[in-house]
Amino acid sequence: MIRKHALATRLWHWTNAVAIIVMLGSGFMILNAHPHLYWGDYGANFEQPWFRVAWVFEGGRIPGWLTIPSTYNLALARRWHLFFALVLAFALTAYMIAGLVNRHFQRDLAIRRAELAPAHLAHDVREHLALRFHDPARPGAYNILQKLSYVGVIFVALPLAILTGLTMSPGINAAAPWMLDLFGGRQSARSLHFIASIAIAAFLVVHLALVILAGPVNEVRSMITGRWRVPQEKQP
């Protein structure tokens, strides 16, 4: 047994998990109010969108089993979404501060040039396909695929979702109109918000699949207690 996850990481993980699931579900309900996405400042029924929900779901609406609430209620979905947006933003800020203080980012997530070499990346892909997720010499270390995915979500996708969400707020527009210019207009911010959210959802699906393949009891226990049992190495 080794110590793998600090308390700050574990608290953020579970807070973040709840916030993201609620925000995805409520966000899908909000998208159902106008199930089209555009680029630029404006978007309306008779303009040409770059994305339509109808291309993915029959009837042009995201089904109730994916939305919060399950029946159409835009006002309630917005309340859920905005409340958990605050939870997500403050939790991410606290986690980033803690990660810098306890050197979690520098120690565990720093990406080194050698790890980006094609041969190293190909080796890690082959190891994952063979369901070997940990280096026997350093079992508690993150591999490069983990580092890239975690860094992408923590430092790119989540901040982008938060900032583009703020950009769609009329109150923020009045206080910081430059944010609309930064993201290319309200509809561009809405599209980027959607893209970031889908990236986070994809990460969540892959993350859960890998937890199951790596041994769910061991992985979930480590995120509750911080202690992780080094798995027996599978021979190639």
PDB file of N, CA and C in Angstrom, residues 79-132:
ATOM      1  N   ARG A  79     -31.147  27.463 -12.514  1.00  0.00           N
ATOM      2  CA  ARG A  79     -30.808  27.557 -11.084  1.00  0.00           C
ATOM      3  C   ARG A  79     -29.775  26.501 -10.701  1.00  0.00           C
ATOM      4  N   TRP A  80     -30.006  25.267 -11.123  1.00  0.00           N
ATOM      5  CA  TRP A  80     -29.045  24.198 -10.855  1.00  0.00           C
ATOM      6  C   TRP A  80     -27.682  24.538 -11.474  1.00  0.00           C
ATOM      7  N   HIS A  81     -27.712  25.005 -12.714  1.00  0.00           N
ATOM      8  CA  HIS A  81     -26.476  25.257 -13.447  1.00  0.00           C
ATOM      9  C   HIS A  81     -25.658  26.372 -12.791  1.00  0.00           C
ATOM     10  N   LEU A  82     -26.297  27.467 -12.459  1.00  0.00           N
ATOM     11  CA  LEU A  82     -25.571  28.605 -11.896  1.00  0.00           C
ATOM     12  C   LEU A  82     -25.074  28.328 -10.484  1.00  0.00           C
ATOM     13  N   PHE A  83     -25.859  27.588  -9.689  1.00  0.00           N
ATOM     14  CA  PHE A  83     -25.394  27.264  -8.339  1.00  0.00           C
ATOM     15  C   PHE A  83     -24.150  26.384  -8.396  1.00  0.00           C
ATOM     16  N   PHE A  84     -24.197  25.340  -9.207  1.00  0.00           N
ATOM     17  CA  PHE A  84     -23.047  24.433  -9.256  1.00  0.00           C
ATOM     18  C   PHE A  84     -21.884  25.023 -10.048  1.00  0.00           C
ATOM     19  N   ALA A  85     -22.155  26.062 -10.856  1.00  0.00           N
ATOM     20  CA  ALA A  85     -21.047  26.786 -11.484  1.00  0.00           C
ATOM     21  C   ALA A  85     -20.194  27.454 -10.420  1.00  0.00           C
ATOM     22  N   LEU A  86     -20.842  28.011  -9.398  1.00  0.00           N
ATOM     23  CA  LEU A  86     -20.088  28.606  -8.288  1.00  0.00           C
ATOM     24  C   LEU A  86     -19.298  27.544  -7.535  1.00  0.00           C
ATOM     25  N   VAL A  87     -19.934  26.396  -7.285  1.00  0.00           N
ATOM     26  CA  VAL A  87     -19.238  25.293  -6.612  1.00  0.00           C
ATOM     27  C   VAL A  87     -18.009  24.881  -7.419  1.00  0.00           C
ATOM     28  N   LEU A  88     -18.185  24.716  -8.726  1.00  0.00           N
ATOM     29  CA  LEU A  88     -17.091  24.302  -9.597  1.00  0.00           C
ATOM     30  C   LEU A  88     -15.953  25.321  -9.597  1.00  0.00           C
ATOM     31  N   ALA A  89     -16.298  26.600  -9.733  1.00  0.00           N
ATOM     32  CA  ALA A  89     -15.271  27.640  -9.840  1.00  0.00           C
ATOM     33  C   ALA A  89     -14.477  27.790  -8.549  1.00  0.00           C
ATOM     34  N   PHE A  90     -15.169  27.845  -7.411  1.00  0.00           N
ATOM     35  CA  PHE A  90     -14.461  28.012  -6.147  1.00  0.00           C
ATOM     36  C   PHE A  90     -13.661  26.758  -5.792  1.00  0.00           C
ATOM     37  N   ALA A  91     -14.204  25.585  -6.087  1.00  0.00           N
ATOM     38  CA  ALA A  91     -13.478  24.345  -5.805  1.00  0.00           C
ATOM     39  C   ALA A  91     -12.222  24.253  -6.664  1.00  0.00           C
ATOM     40  N   LEU A  92     -12.322  24.635  -7.941  1.00  0.00           N
ATOM     41  CA  LEU A  92     -11.157  24.598  -8.822  1.00  0.00           C
ATOM     42  C   LEU A  92     -10.092  25.580  -8.348  1.00  0.00           C
ATOM     43  N   THR A  93     -10.501  26.771  -7.932  1.00  0.00           N
ATOM     44  CA  THR A  93      -9.545  27.753  -7.425  1.00  0.00           C
ATOM     45  C   THR A  93      -8.821  27.233  -6.185  1.00  0.00           C
ATOM     46  N   ALA A  94      -9.595  26.662  -5.244  1.00  0.00           N
ATOM     47  CA  ALA A  94      -8.993  26.118  -4.022  1.00  0.00           C
ATOM     48  C   ALA A  94      -8.033  24.975  -4.345  1.00  0.00           C
ATOM     49  N   TYR A  95      -8.413  24.123  -5.292  1.00  0.00           N
ATOM     50  CA  TYR A  95      -7.570  22.993  -5.669  1.00  0.00           C
ATOM     51  C   TYR A  95      -6.267  23.468  -6.315  1.00  0.00           C
ATOM     52  N   MET A  96      -6.370  24.492  -7.170  1.00  0.00           N
ATOM     53  CA  MET A  96      -5.163  25.015  -7.815  1.00  0.00           C
ATOM     54  C   MET A  96      -4.199  25.619  -6.795  1.00  0.00           C
ATOM     55  N   ILE A  97      -4.748  26.334  -5.818  1.00  0.00           N
ATOM     56  CA  ILE A  97      -3.899  26.901  -4.767  1.00  0.00           C
ATOM     57  C   ILE A  97      -3.235  25.785  -3.964  1.00  0.00           C
ATOM     58  N   ALA A  98      -4.037  24.783  -3.574  1.00  0.00           N
ATOM     59  CA  ALA A  98      -3.493  23.663  -2.808  1.00  0.00           C
ATOM     60  C   ALA A  98      -2.460  22.892  -3.628  1.00  0.00           C
ATOM     61  N   GLY A  99      -2.717  22.721  -4.930  1.00  0.00           N
ATOM     62  CA  GLY A  99      -1.781  21.995  -5.786  1.00  0.00           C
ATOM     63  C   GLY A  99      -0.445  22.683  -5.921  1.00  0.00           C
ATOM     64  N   LEU A 100      -0.455  24.012  -5.868  1.00  0.00           N
ATOM     65  CA  LEU A 100       0.805  24.756  -5.909  1.00  0.00           C
ATOM     66  C   LEU A 100       1.519  24.701  -4.560  1.00  0.00           C
ATOM     67  N   VAL A 101       0.744  24.798  -3.474  1.00  0.00           N
ATOM     68  CA  VAL A 101       1.341  24.804  -2.138  1.00  0.00           C
ATOM     69  C   VAL A 101       1.970  23.445  -1.811  1.00  0.00           C
ATOM     70  N   ASN A 102       1.240  22.344  -2.078  1.00  0.00           N
ATOM     71  CA  ASN A 102       1.779  21.021  -1.743  1.00  0.00           C
ATOM     72  C   ASN A 102       2.615  20.412  -2.872  1.00  0.00           C
ATOM     73  N   ARG A 103       2.817  21.215  -3.945  1.00  0.00           N
ATOM     74  CA  ARG A 103       3.669  20.843  -5.072  1.00  0.00           C
ATOM     75  C   ARG A 103       3.136  19.639  -5.840  1.00  0.00           C
ATOM     76  N   HIS A 104       1.838  19.413  -5.766  1.00  0.00           N
ATOM     77  CA  HIS A 104       1.228  18.307  -6.511  1.00  0.00           C
ATOM     78  C   HIS A 104       1.413  18.509  -8.016  1.00  0.00           C
ATOM     79  N   PHE A 105       1.213  19.729  -8.489  1.00  0.00           N
ATOM     80  CA  PHE A 105       1.344  19.981  -9.923  1.00  0.00           C
ATOM     81  C   PHE A 105       2.779  19.804 -10.387  1.00  0.00           C
ATOM     82  N   GLN A 106       3.716  20.393  -9.641  1.00  0.00           N
ATOM     83  CA  GLN A 106       5.120  20.287 -10.035  1.00  0.00           C
ATOM     84  C   GLN A 106       5.628  18.859  -9.937  1.00  0.00           C
ATOM     85  N   ARG A 107       5.203  18.139  -8.901  1.00  0.00           N
ATOM     86  CA  ARG A 107       5.715  16.795  -8.642  1.00  0.00           C
ATOM     87  C   ARG A 107       5.052  15.736  -9.527  1.00  0.00           C
ATOM     88  N   ASP A 108       3.735  15.818  -9.702  1.00  0.00           N
ATOM     89  CA  ASP A 108       2.993  14.731 -10.344  1.00  0.00           C
ATOM     90  C   ASP A 108       2.531  15.025 -11.763  1.00  0.00           C
ATOM     91  N   LEU A 109       2.245  16.286 -12.090  1.00  0.00           N
ATOM     92  CA  LEU A 109       1.636  16.587 -13.380  1.00  0.00           C
ATOM     93  C   LEU A 109       2.539  17.333 -14.347  1.00  0.00           C
ATOM     94  N   ALA A 110       3.743  17.710 -13.911  1.00  0.00           N
ATOM     95  CA  ALA A 110       4.663  18.413 -14.808  1.00  0.00           C
ATOM     96  C   ALA A 110       5.036  17.505 -15.982  1.00  0.00           C
ATOM     97  N   ILE A 111       4.867  18.029 -17.193  1.00  0.00           N
ATOM     98  CA  ILE A 111       5.159  17.265 -18.408  1.00  0.00           C
ATOM     99  C   ILE A 111       6.587  17.569 -18.847  1.00  0.00           C
ATOM    100  N   ARG A 112       7.372  16.506 -18.977  1.00  0.00           N
ATOM    101  CA  ARG A 112       8.776  16.667 -19.373  1.00  0.00           C
ATOM    102  C   ARG A 112       8.952  16.372 -20.858  1.00  0.00           C
ATOM    103  N   ARG A 113       9.936  17.041 -21.440  1.00  0.00           N
ATOM    104  CA  ARG A 113      10.120  16.949 -22.895  1.00  0.00           C
ATOM    105  C   ARG A 113      10.289  15.509 -23.353  1.00  0.00           C
ATOM    106  N   ALA A 114      11.039  14.710 -22.601  1.00  0.00           N
ATOM    107  CA  ALA A 114      11.284  13.321 -23.003  1.00  0.00           C
ATOM    108  C   ALA A 114       9.989  12.526 -23.080  1.00  0.00           C
ATOM    109  N   GLU A 115       9.000  12.890 -22.257  1.00  0.00           N
ATOM    110  CA  GLU A 115       7.736  12.152 -22.253  1.00  0.00           C
ATOM    111  C   GLU A 115       6.904  12.417 -23.507  1.00  0.00           C
ATOM    112  N   LEU A 116       7.216  13.516 -24.213  1.00  0.00           N
ATOM    113  CA  LEU A 116       6.477  13.852 -25.425  1.00  0.00           C
ATOM    114  C   LEU A 116       7.113  13.274 -26.682  1.00  0.00           C
ATOM    115  N   ALA A 117       8.206  12.571 -26.521  1.00  0.00           N
ATOM    116  CA  ALA A 117       8.847  11.937 -27.679  1.00  0.00           C
ATOM    117  C   ALA A 117       7.896  10.901 -28.278  1.00  0.00           C
ATOM    118  N   PRO A 118       7.815  10.825 -29.605  1.00  0.00           N
ATOM    119  CA  PRO A 118       6.887   9.863 -30.236  1.00  0.00           C
ATOM    120  C   PRO A 118       7.044   8.439 -29.730  1.00  0.00           C
ATOM    121  N   ALA A 119       8.280   8.010 -29.520  1.00  0.00           N
ATOM    122  CA  ALA A 119       8.506   6.637 -29.050  1.00  0.00           C
ATOM    123  C   ALA A 119       7.914   6.443 -27.658  1.00  0.00           C
ATOM    124  N   HIS A 120       8.075   7.444 -26.796  1.00  0.00           N
ATOM    125  CA  HIS A 120       7.538   7.344 -25.434  1.00  0.00           C
ATOM    126  C   HIS A 120       6.010   7.335 -25.468  1.00  0.00           C
ATOM    127  N   LEU A 121       5.409   8.196 -26.279  1.00  0.00           N
ATOM    128  CA  LEU A 121       3.949   8.240 -26.387  1.00  0.00           C
ATOM    129  C   LEU A 121       3.412   6.919 -26.948  1.00  0.00           C
ATOM    130  N   ALA A 122       4.078   6.388 -27.964  1.00  0.00           N
ATOM    131  CA  ALA A 122       3.640   5.118 -28.554  1.00  0.00           C
ATOM    132  C   ALA A 122       3.733   3.988 -27.535  1.00  0.00           C
ATOM    133  N   HIS A 123       4.794   3.999 -26.725  1.00  0.00           N
ATOM    134  CA  HIS A 123       4.950   2.979 -25.687  1.00  0.00           C
ATOM    135  C   HIS A 123       3.808   3.047 -24.682  1.00  0.00           C
ATOM    136  N   ASP A 124       3.441   4.243 -24.262  1.00  0.00           N
ATOM    137  CA  ASP A 124       2.360   4.381 -23.295  1.00  0.00           C
ATOM    138  C   ASP A 124       1.022   3.955 -23.884  1.00  0.00           C
ATOM    139  N   VAL A 125       0.810   4.232 -25.152  1.00  0.00           N
ATOM    140  CA  VAL A 125      -0.424   3.793 -25.811  1.00  0.00           C
ATOM    141  C   VAL A 125      -0.486   2.275 -25.839  1.00  0.00           C
ATOM    142  N   ARG A 126       0.628   1.633 -26.197  1.00  0.00           N
ATOM    143  CA  ARG A 126       0.661   0.167 -26.225  1.00  0.00           C
ATOM    144  C   ARG A 126       0.414  -0.414 -24.836  1.00  0.00           C
ATOM    145  N   GLU A 127       0.993   0.201 -23.805  1.00  0.00           N
ATOM    146  CA  GLU A 127       0.795  -0.276 -22.443  1.00  0.00           C
ATOM    147  C   GLU A 127      -0.678  -0.156 -22.038  1.00  0.00           C
ATOM    148  N   HIS A 128      -1.324   0.937 -22.412  1.00  0.00           N
ATOM    149  CA  HIS A 128      -2.745   1.094 -22.087  1.00  0.00           C
ATOM    150  C   HIS A 128      -3.590   0.059 -22.825  1.00  0.00           C
ATOM    151  N   LEU A 129      -3.281  -0.179 -24.075  1.00  0.00           N
ATOM    152  CA  LEU A 129      -4.044  -1.174 -24.836  1.00  0.00           C
ATOM    153  C   LEU A 129      -3.881  -2.571 -24.245  1.00  0.00           C
ATOM    154  N   ALA A 130      -2.747  -2.811 -23.598  1.00  0.00           N
ATOM    155  CA  ALA A 130      -2.507  -4.099 -22.937  1.00  0.00           C
ATOM    156  C   ALA A 130      -3.009  -4.100 -21.494  1.00  0.00           C
ATOM    157  N   LEU A 131      -3.678  -3.007 -21.093  1.00  0.00           N
ATOM    158  CA  LEU A 131      -4.252  -2.854 -19.742  1.00  0.00           C
ATOM    159  C   LEU A 131      -3.166  -2.839 -18.667  1.00  0.00           C
ATOM    160  N   ARG A 132      -1.985  -2.305 -19.033  1.00  0.00           N
ATOM    161  CA  ARG A 132      -0.931  -2.080 -18.050  1.00  0.00           C
ATOM    162  C   ARG A 132      -0.810  -0.568 -17.875  1.00  0.00           C
TER     163      ARG A 132
END
